[in-house]
Short mmCIF file of C-alpha atoms in Angstrom, two decimals:
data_model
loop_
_atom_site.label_atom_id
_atom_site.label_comp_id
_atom_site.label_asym_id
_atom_site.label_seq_id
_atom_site.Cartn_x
_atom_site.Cartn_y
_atom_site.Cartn_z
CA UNK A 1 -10.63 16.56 9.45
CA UNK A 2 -11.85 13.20 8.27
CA UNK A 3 -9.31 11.26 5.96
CA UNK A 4 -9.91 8.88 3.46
CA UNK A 5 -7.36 6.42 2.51
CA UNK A 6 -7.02 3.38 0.15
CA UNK A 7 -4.53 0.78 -0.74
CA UNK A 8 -4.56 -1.51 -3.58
CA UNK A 9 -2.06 -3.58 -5.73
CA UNK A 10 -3.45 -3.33 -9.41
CA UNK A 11 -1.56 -6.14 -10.48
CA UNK A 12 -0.24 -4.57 -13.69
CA UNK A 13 -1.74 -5.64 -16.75
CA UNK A 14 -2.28 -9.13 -15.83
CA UNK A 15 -5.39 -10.54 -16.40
CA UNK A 16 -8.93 -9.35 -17.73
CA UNK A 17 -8.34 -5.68 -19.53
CA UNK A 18 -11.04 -4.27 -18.45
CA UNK A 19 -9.92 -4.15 -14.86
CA UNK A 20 -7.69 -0.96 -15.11
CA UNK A 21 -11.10 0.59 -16.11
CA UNK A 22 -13.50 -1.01 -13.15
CA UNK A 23 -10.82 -0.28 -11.08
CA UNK A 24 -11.22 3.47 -11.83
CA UNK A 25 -15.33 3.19 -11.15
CA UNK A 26 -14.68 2.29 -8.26
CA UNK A 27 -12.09 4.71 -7.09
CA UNK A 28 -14.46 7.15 -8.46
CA UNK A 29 -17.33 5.47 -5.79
CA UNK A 30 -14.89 5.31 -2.77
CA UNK A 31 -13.32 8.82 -3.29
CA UNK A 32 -10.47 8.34 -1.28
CA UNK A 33 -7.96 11.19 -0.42
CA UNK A 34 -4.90 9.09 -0.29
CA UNK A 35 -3.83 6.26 -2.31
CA UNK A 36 -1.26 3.91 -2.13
CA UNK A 37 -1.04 1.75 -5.25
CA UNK A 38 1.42 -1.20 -5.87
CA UNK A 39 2.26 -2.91 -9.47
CA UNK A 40 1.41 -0.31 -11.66
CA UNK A 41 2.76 -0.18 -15.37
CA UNK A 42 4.31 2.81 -16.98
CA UNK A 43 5.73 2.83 -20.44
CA UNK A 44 6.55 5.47 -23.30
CA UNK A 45 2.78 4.34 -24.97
CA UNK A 46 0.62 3.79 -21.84
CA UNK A 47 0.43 5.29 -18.32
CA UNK A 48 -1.70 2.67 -15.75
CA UNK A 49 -2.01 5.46 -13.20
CA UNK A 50 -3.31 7.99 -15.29
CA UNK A 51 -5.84 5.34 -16.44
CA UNK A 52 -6.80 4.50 -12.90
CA UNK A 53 -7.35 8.07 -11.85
CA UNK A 54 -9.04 9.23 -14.64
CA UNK A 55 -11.81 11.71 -13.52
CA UNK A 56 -10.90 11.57 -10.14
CA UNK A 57 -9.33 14.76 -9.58
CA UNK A 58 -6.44 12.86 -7.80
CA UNK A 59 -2.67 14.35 -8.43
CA UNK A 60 -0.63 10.73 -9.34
CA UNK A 61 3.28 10.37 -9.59
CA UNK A 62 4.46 6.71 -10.44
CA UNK A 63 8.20 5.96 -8.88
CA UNK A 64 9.19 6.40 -12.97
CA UNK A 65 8.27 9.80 -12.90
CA UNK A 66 11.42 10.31 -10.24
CA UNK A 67 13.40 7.51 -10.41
CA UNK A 68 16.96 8.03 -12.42
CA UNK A 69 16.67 4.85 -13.95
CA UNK A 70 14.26 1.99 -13.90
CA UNK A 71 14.54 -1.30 -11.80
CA UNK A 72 14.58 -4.67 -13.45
CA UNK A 73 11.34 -6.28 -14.08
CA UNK A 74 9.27 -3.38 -13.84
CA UNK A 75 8.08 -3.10 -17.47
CA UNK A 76 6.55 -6.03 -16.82
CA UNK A 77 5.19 -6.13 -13.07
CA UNK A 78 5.66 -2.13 -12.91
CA UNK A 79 6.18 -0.13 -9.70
CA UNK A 80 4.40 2.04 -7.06
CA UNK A 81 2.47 4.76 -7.53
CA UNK A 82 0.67 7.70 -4.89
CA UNK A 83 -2.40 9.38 -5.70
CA UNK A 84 -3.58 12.27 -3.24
CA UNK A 85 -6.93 14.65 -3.21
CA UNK A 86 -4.31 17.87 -3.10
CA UNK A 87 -1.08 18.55 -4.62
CA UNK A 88 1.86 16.68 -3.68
CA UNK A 89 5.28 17.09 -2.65
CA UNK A 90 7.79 13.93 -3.49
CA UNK A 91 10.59 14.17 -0.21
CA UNK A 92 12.08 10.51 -1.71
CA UNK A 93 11.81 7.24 -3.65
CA UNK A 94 13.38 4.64 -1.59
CA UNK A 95 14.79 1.64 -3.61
CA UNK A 96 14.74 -1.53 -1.13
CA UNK A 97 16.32 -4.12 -3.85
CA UNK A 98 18.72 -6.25 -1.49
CA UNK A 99 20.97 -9.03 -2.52
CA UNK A 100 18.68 -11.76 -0.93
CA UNK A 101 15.26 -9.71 -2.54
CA UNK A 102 17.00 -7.97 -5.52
CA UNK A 103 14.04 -8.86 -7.85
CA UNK A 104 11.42 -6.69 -6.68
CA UNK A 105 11.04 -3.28 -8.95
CA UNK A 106 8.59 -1.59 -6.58
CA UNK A 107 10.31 0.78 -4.58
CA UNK A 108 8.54 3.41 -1.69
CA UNK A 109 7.10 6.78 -2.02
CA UNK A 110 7.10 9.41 0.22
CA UNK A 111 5.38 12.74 0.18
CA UNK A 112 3.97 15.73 1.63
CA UNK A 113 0.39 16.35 1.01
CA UNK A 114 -0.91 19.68 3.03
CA UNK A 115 -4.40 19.53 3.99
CA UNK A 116 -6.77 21.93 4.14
CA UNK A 117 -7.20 23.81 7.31
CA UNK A 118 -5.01 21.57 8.97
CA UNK A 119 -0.88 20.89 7.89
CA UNK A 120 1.02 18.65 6.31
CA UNK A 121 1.09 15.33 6.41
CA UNK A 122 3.91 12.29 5.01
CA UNK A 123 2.23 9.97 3.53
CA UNK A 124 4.46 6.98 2.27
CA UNK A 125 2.99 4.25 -0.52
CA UNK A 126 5.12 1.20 0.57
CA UNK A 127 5.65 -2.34 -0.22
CA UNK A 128 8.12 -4.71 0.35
CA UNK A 129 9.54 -8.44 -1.07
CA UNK A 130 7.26 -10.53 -1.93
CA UNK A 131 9.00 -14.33 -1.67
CA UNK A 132 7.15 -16.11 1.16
CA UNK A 133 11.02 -17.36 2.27
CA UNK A 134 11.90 -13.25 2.30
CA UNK A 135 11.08 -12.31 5.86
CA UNK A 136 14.82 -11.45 6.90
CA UNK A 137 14.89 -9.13 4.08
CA UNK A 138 11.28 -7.53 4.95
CA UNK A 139 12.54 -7.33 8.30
CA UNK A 140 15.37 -4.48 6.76
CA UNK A 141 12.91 -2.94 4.66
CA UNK A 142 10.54 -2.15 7.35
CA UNK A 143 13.47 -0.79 9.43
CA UNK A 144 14.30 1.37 6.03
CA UNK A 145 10.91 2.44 5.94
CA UNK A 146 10.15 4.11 9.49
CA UNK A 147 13.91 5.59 8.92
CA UNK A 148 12.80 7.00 6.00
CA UNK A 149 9.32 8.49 7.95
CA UNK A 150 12.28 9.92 10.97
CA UNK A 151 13.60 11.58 8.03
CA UNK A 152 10.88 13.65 6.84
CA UNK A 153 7.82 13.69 9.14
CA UNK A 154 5.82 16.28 9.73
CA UNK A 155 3.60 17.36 12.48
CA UNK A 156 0.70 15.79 12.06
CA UNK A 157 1.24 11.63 12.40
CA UNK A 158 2.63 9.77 9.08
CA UNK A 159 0.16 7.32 7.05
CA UNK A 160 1.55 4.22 5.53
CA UNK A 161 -0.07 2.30 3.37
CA UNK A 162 0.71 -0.44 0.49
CA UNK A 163 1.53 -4.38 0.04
CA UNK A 164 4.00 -5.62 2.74
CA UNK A 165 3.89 -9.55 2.06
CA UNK A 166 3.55 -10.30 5.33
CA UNK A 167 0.82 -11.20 7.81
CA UNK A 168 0.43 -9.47 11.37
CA UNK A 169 2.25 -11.92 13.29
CA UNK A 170 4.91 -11.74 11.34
CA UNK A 171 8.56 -9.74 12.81
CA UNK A 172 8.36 -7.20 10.34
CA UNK A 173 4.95 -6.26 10.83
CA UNK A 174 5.02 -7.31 14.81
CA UNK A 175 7.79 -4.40 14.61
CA UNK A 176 6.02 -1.36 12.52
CA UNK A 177 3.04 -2.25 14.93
CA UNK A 178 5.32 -2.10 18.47
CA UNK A 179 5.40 -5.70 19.30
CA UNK A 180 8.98 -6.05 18.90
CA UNK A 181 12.32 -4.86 18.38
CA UNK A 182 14.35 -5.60 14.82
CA UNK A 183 18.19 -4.88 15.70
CA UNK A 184 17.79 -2.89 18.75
CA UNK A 185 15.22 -0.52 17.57
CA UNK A 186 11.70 -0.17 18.12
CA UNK A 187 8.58 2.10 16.81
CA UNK A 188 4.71 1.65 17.18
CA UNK A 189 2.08 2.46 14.11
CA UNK A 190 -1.54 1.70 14.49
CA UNK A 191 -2.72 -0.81 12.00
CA UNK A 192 -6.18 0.70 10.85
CA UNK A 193 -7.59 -3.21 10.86
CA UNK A 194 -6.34 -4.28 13.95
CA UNK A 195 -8.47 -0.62 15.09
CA UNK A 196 -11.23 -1.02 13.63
CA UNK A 197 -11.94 -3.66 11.26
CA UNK A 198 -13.83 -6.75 11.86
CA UNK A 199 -12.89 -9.95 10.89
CA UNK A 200 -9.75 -11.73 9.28
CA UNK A 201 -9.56 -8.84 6.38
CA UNK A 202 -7.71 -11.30 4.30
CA UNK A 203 -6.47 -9.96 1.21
CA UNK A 204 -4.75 -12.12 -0.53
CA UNK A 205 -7.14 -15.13 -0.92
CA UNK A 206 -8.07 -18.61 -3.30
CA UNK A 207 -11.76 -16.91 -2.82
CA UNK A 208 -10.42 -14.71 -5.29
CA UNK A 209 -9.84 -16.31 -8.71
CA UNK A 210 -7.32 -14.06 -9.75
CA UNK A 211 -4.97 -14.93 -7.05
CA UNK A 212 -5.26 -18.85 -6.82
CA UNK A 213 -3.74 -19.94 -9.34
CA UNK A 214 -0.69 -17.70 -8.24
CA UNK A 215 -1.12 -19.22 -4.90
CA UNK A 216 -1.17 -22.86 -6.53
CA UNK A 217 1.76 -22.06 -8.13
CA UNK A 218 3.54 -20.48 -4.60
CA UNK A 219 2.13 -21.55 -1.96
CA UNK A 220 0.94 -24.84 -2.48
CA UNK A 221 -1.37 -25.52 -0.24
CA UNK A 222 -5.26 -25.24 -0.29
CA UNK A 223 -7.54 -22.97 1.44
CA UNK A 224 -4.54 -20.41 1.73
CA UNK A 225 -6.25 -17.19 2.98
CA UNK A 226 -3.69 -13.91 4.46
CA UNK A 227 -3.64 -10.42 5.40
CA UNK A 228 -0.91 -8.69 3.82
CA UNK A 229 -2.11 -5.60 2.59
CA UNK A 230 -2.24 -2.53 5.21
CA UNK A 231 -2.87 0.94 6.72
CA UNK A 232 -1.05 2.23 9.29
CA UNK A 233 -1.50 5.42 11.14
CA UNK A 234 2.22 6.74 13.65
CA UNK A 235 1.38 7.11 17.24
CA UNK A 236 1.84 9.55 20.09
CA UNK A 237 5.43 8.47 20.52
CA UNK A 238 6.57 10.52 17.50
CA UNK A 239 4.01 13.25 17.01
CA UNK A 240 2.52 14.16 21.02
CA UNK A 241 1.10 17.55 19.68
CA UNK A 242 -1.36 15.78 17.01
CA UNK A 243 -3.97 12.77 16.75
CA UNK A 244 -5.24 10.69 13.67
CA UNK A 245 -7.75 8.51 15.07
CA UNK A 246 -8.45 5.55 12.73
CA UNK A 247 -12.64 5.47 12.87
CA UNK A 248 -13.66 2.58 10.18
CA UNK A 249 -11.57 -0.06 8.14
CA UNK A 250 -12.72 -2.39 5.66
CA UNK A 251 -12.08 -4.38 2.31
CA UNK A 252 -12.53 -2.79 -0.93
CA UNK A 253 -11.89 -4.09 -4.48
CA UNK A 254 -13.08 -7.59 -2.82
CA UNK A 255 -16.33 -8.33 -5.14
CA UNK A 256 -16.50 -8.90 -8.82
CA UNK A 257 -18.00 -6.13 -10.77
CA UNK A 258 -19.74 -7.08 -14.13
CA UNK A 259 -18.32 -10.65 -13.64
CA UNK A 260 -14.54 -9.39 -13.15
CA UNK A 261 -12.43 -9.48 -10.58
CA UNK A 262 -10.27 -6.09 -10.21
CA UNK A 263 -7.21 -7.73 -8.89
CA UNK A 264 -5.33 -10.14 -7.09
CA UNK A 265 -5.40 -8.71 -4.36
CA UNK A 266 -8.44 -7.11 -2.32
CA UNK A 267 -7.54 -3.43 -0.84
CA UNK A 268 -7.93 -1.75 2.00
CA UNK A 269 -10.08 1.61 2.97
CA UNK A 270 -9.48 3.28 5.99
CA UNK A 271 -11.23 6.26 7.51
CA UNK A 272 -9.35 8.64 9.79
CA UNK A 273 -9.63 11.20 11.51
CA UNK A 274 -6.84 13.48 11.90
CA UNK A 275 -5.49 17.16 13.37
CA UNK A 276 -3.09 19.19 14.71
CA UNK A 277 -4.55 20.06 17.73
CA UNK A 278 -5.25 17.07 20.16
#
């Protein structure tokens, strides 16, 4: 069955309000079947998610909505968020707060979503620290995160998707994409752009307002342009009896609409197609 799926970080409530709103038009437009959304803000007098999906007919749980208490930080930056096209299972929230990247409220979601005709599937809505300096620590996280796929995949092959702060040629992505080992171990994931996008797919870029000032004020250096955000799709290694072919990737959330820019990031849309039988 063909499989939509879309990443984005909202970037809480930063910025122009409006955006939680164009944001939604165009969810509504793409009609994705699984989304991974990073930086979301819930509090007792406003949920962001429920504003984002609004008329979607998606089924949204926040991290808050399972969490036993709530991470530093994240009534202001929020936390992560999964929105499928069918009802959803939650298998775990994985808090990846370290001592060298404790300041990073945005912790992983895993769940089961069964599709139609076919099985179930894990898909995981992940992210990871954010400090350009915090590649040792991403390099853990990752490791966390394909443990935490071992732990509750199903037949068909896992999707992950969200904000991992790095850019392909770094170890941590190098590693979720089989390039390299972290600590002895090894996996391969197919990274939907690398498959079938064309060109850089940056999407965290000074071409988008909303993000250069925040790269003026970390990066510090002009013309700064990097992939970070991504979709990957498990390989034969860990599911031999199933396929999920990735058959178009592209940018989404990467043009103003009515003068505003959504985020500050761009997302990504993939388009898979996936089954039991290969």
């Amino acid at each position: 069955m063909r499989l939509r799926v879309v990443t984005l970080n909202v970037w809480n409530r930063q910025g122009d309000p409006k955006r939680t709103g164009l944001i939604n038009r165009e969810l509504r437009r793409l009609a994705p079947d699984l989304v991974s959304f990073q930086e979301v803000v819930k509090s007792p007098d406003r949920s962001q998610l429920d504003e984002l999906i609004h008329d979607t007919d998606l089924y949204g749980t926040h991290q808050a909505d399972v969490l036993r208490s709530v991470p530093p930080h994240a009534d202001r930056f929020g936390g992560s968020a999964v929105a499928t096209r069918w009802p959803h299972q939650v298998e775990e929230v994985l808090d990846l707060r370290m001592s060298d990247a404790n300041d990073v409220p945005w912790c992983s979601l895993a769940v089961a979503v069964p599709l139609p005709g076919e099985a179930d599937v894990l898909f995981i809505a992940a992210t990871t620290s954010w400090r350009l300096a915090a590649e040792s620590a991403r390099e853990r996280q990752v490791v966390a995160l394909t443990d935490l796929d071992a732990r509750h995949r199903r037949a068909l092959p896992t999707i992950i998707a969200g904000d991992f702060n790095a850019t392909p040629d770094a170890a941590s992505i190098r590693y979720i994409r089989g390039l390299q080992s972290l600590g002895g171990r090894s996996v391969r994931y197919h990274d939907a752009w690398e498959v079938a996008g064309e060109g850089h797919g940056h999407t965290w870029s000074v071409d988008n307002p909303n993000a250069k000032s925040e790269i003026d004020m970390i990066v510090r250096q002009p013309h700064h342009r990097r992939r970070v955000d991504y979709v990957f799709v498990a390989s034969w290694d860990a599911h031999p009896k199933a396929v999920c072919e990735v058959r178009a990737a592209s940018l989404a959330f990467d043009q103003p609409v009515d003068g505003i820019w959504l985020s500050d990031h761009f997302g990504v849309v993939a388009d898979l197609e996936i089954s039991a039988a290969p």
